[in-house]
Coordinates of C-alpha atoms in Angstrom, one line a residue:
X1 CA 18.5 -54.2 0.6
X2 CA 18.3 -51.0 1.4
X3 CA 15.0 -49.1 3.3
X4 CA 12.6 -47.9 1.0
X5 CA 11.8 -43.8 1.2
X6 CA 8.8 -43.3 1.0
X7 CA 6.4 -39.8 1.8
X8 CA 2.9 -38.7 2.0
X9 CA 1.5 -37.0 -0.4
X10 CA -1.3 -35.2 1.4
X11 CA 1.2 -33.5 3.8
X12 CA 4.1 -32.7 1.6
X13 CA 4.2 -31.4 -1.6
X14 CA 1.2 -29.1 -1.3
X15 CA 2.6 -26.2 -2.8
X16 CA 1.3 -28.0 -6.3
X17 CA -1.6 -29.7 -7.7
X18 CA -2.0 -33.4 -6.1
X19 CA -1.4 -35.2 -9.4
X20 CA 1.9 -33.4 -9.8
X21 CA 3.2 -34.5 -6.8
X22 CA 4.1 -38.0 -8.2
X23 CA 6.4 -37.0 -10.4
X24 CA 7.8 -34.1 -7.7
X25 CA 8.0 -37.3 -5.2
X26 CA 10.2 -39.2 -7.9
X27 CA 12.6 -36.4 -8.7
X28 CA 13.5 -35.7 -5.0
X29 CA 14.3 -39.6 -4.7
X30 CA 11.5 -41.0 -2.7
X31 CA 10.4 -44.4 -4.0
X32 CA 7.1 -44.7 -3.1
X33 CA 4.2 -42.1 -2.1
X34 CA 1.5 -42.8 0.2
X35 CA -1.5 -40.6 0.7
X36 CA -4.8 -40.8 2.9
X37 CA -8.3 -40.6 1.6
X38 CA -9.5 -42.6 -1.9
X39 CA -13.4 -41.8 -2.2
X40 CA -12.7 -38.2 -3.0
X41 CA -10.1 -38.9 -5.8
X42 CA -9.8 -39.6 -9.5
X43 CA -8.2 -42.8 -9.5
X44 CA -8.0 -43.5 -13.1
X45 CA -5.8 -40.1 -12.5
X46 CA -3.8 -41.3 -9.5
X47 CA -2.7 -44.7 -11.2
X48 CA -1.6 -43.0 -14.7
X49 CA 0.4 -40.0 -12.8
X50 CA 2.2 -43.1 -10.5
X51 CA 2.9 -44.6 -13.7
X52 CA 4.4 -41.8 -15.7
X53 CA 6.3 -41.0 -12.9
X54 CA 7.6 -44.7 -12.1
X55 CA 6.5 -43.9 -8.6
X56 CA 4.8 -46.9 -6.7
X57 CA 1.9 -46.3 -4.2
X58 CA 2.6 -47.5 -1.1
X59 CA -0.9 -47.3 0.0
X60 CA -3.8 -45.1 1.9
X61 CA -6.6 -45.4 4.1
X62 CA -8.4 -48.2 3.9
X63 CA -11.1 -47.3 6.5
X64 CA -11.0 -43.6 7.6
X65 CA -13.5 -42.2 5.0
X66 CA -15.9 -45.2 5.7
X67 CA -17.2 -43.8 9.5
X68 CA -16.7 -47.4 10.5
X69 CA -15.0 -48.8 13.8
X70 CA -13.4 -51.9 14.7
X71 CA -14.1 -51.6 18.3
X72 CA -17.4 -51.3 18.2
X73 CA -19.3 -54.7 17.5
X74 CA -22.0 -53.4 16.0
X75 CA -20.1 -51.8 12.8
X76 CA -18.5 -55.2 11.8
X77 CA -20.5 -55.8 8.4
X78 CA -20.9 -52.5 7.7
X79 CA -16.7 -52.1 8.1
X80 CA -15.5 -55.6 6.4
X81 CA -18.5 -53.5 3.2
X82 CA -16.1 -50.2 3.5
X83 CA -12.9 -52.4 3.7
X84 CA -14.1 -54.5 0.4
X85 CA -14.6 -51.2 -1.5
X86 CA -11.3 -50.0 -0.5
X87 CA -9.6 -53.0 -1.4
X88 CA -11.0 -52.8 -4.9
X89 CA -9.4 -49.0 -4.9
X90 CA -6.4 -50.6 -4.2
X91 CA -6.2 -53.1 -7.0
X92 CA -7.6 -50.6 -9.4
X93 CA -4.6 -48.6 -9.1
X94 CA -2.2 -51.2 -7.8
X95 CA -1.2 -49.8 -4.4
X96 CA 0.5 -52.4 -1.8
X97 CA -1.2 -51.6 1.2
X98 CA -4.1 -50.4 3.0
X99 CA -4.2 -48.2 6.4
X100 CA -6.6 -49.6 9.2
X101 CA -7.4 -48.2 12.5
X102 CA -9.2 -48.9 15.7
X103 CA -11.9 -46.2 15.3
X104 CA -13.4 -44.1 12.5
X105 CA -11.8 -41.5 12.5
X106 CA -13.4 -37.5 11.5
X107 CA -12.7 -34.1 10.1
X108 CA -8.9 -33.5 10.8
X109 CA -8.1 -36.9 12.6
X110 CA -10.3 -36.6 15.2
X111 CA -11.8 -39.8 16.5
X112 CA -15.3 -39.9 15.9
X113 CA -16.4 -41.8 19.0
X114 CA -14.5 -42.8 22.1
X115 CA -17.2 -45.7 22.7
X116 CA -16.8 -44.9 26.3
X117 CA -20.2 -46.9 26.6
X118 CA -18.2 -49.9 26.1
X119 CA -15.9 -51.9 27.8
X120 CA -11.9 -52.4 27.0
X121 CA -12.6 -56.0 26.9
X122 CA -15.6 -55.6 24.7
X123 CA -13.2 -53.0 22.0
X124 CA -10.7 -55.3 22.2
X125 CA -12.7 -58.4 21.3
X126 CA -14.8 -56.7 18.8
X127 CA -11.3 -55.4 17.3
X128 CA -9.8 -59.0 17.3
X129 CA -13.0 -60.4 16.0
X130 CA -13.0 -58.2 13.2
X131 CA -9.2 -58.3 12.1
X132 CA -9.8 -61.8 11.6
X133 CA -12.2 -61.4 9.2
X134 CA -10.2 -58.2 7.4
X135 CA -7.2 -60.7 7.5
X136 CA -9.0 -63.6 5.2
X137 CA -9.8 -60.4 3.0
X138 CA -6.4 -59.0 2.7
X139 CA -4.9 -62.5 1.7
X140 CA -7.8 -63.7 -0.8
X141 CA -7.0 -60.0 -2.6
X142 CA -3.2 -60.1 -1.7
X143 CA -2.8 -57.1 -0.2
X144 CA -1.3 -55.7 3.0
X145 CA -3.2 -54.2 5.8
X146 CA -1.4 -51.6 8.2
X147 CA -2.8 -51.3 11.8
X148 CA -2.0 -48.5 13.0
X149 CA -1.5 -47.2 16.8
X150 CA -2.2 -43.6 17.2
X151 CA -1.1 -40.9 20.2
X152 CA -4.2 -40.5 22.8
X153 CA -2.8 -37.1 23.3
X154 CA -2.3 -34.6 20.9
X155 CA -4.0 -35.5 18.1
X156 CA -6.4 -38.3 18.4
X157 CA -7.9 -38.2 22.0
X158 CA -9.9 -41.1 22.6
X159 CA -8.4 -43.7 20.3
X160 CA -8.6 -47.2 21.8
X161 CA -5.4 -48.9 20.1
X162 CA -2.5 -46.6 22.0
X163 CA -0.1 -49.0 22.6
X164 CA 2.6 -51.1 20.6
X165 CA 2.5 -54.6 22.7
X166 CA -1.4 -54.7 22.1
X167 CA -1.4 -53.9 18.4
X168 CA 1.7 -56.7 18.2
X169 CA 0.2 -59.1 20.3
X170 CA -3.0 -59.3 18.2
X171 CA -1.0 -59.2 15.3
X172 CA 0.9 -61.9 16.2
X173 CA -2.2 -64.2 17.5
X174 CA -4.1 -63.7 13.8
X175 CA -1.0 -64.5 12.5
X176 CA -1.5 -63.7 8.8
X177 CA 1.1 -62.8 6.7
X178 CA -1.2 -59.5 5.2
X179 CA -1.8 -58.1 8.8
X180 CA 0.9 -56.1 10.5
X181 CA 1.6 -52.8 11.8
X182 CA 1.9 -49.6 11.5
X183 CA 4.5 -48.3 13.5
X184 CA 4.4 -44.8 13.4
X185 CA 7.7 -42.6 15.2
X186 CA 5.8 -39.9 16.2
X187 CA 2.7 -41.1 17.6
X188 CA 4.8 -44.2 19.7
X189 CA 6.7 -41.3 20.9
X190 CA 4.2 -39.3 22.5
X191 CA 2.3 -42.8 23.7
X192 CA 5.6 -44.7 25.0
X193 CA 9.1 -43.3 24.3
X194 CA 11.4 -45.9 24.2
X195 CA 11.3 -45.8 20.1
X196 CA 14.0 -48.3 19.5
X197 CA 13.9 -50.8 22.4
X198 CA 10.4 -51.1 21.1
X199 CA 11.1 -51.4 17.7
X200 CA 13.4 -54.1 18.3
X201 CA 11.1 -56.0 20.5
X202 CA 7.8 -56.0 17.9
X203 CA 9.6 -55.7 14.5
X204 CA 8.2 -59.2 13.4
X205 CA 4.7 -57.8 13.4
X206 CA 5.9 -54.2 11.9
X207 CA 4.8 -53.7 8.3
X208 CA 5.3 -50.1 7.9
X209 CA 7.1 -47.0 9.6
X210 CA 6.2 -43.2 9.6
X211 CA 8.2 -40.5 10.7
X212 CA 8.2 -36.8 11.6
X213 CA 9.1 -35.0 14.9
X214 CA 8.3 -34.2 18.1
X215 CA 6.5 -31.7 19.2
X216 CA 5.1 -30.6 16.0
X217 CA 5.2 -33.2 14.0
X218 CA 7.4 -31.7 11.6
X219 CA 10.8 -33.0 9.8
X220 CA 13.3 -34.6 11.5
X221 CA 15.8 -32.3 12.9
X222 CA 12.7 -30.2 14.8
X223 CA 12.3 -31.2 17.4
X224 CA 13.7 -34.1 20.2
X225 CA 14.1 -37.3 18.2
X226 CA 17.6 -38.9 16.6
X227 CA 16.1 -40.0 13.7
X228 CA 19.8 -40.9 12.3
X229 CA 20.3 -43.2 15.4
X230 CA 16.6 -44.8 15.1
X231 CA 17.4 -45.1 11.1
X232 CA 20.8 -47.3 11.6
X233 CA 18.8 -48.7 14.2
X234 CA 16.3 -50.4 11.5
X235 CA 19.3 -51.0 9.5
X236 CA 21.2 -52.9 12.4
X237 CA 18.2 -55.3 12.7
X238 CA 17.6 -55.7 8.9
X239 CA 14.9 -53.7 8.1
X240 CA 14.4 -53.2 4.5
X241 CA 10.8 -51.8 4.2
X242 CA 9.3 -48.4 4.1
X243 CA 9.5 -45.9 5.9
X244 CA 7.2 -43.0 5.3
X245 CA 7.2 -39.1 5.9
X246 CA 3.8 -38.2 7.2
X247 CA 5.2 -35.2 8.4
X248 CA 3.8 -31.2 8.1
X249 CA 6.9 -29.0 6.7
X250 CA 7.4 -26.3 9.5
X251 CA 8.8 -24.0 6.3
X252 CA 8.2 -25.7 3.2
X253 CA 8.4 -28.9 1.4
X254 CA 12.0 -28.4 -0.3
X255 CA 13.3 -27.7 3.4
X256 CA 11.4 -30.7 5.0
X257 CA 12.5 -33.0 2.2
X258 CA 16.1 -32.4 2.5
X259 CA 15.6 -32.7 6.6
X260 CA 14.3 -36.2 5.7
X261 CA 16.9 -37.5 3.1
X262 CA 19.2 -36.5 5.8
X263 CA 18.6 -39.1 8.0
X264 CA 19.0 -42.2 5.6

């Protein structure tokens, strides 16, 4: 089968109203949208402009809006509460999967609090700890949680979970079939470089992929990635998922879209 196109909604397409951008999603050829915060959002709306467009929804954030970490041991009721609510979201208007992250994140991305009271051993624990628990959640509601890594230094300064090997490694040690991660191309880029060595080495516990460019994070073409060689490089190992354009258009969506069709 082939990889799945999918984009974000949030990022591209803003030139119109939100709910149109299901249906302007589905005419370009994408097969799925994603976008990022629920509690904010007509969902009743959402789920009948994904159905009139025959769009599916990939999925959004599951914890971002809820101010909750999963490094921080303290928040681990209190995040499993948010999660639970967000999982209901996600039934209501049957999207796939949910995006998690190692710290709340605020206003624009930025993470909320770097916990540097605490140690790594005590973030990484506390994240473990909780995943567990988020894992039992995901499977009882059959849906798919997304961990995603994020880059420590551009846009989200302080973020615990920076690295692929950690994220896999506690992936693969929970080892539920709902928990994977989110492995997203320009974050691992700035973090780590070696994009497809990497992807090769962790795609068992890779659930999701999202592009755009570096610097700038804009479509592919921009800037120094070959995101034709790292697209028949998911095709050589037989990846057949989505991957996701979460991307900011440097001139406009029509430009970045065809930038990204380009590549598959």
């Amino acid at each position: 089968m082939a990889i799945k196109k999918c984009v974000n909604i949030d990022c591209l397409y803003t030139e119109i109203p939100f709910l149109d951008r299901f249906q302007a999603a589905k005419d370009d050829g994408f097969e799925s949208i994603e976008f990022w915060s629920w509690p904010n959002r007509d969902l009743d709306a959402i789920k009948e402009a994904a159905e009139k467009a025959g769009i599916v929804i990939a999925g959004f954030n599951g914890d971002e809006d809820g101010g909750f970490s999963l490094v921080d041991p303290d928040d681990m009721e209190d995040y499993l509460e948010f999660l639970k609510k967000s999982i209901a979201a996600a039934k209501k208007i049957g999207a796939l999967s949910l995006t998690i992250h190692s710290n709340a994140l605020g206003e624009g991305g930025i993470v909320a609090n770097h916990y540097d009271n605490l140690s790594d051993t005590v973030k990484l624990c506390s994240m473990y700890r909780t995943l567990v628990e988020a894992a039992k959640l995901a499977e009882e509601n059959e849906i798919q949680l997304n961990l995603e890594i994020l880059n420590v230094h551009v846009d989200h300064v302080g973020n615990f979970l920076k690295s692929t090997q950690m994220a896999a490694e506690v992936i693969r040690l929970i080892g539920s079939p709902n928990l994977r991660v989110l492995y997203d191309i320009y974050h691992m880029q700035i973090n780590e470089g070696r994009v497809c060595d990497t992807i090769a080495e962790y795609l068992d516990a890779i659930g999701h992929f999202h592009i755009a460019d570096v610097p700038g994070r804009h479509e592919p073409g921009t800037g120094e990635l070959n995101y034709p060689n790292i697209i028949k490089k998911l095709e050589e190992l037989g990846y057949d998922g989505r991957v996701g354009a979460e991307l900011f258009p440097a001139k406009d969506t029509e430009t970045a879209v065809k930038a990204i069709l380009s590549i598959f």
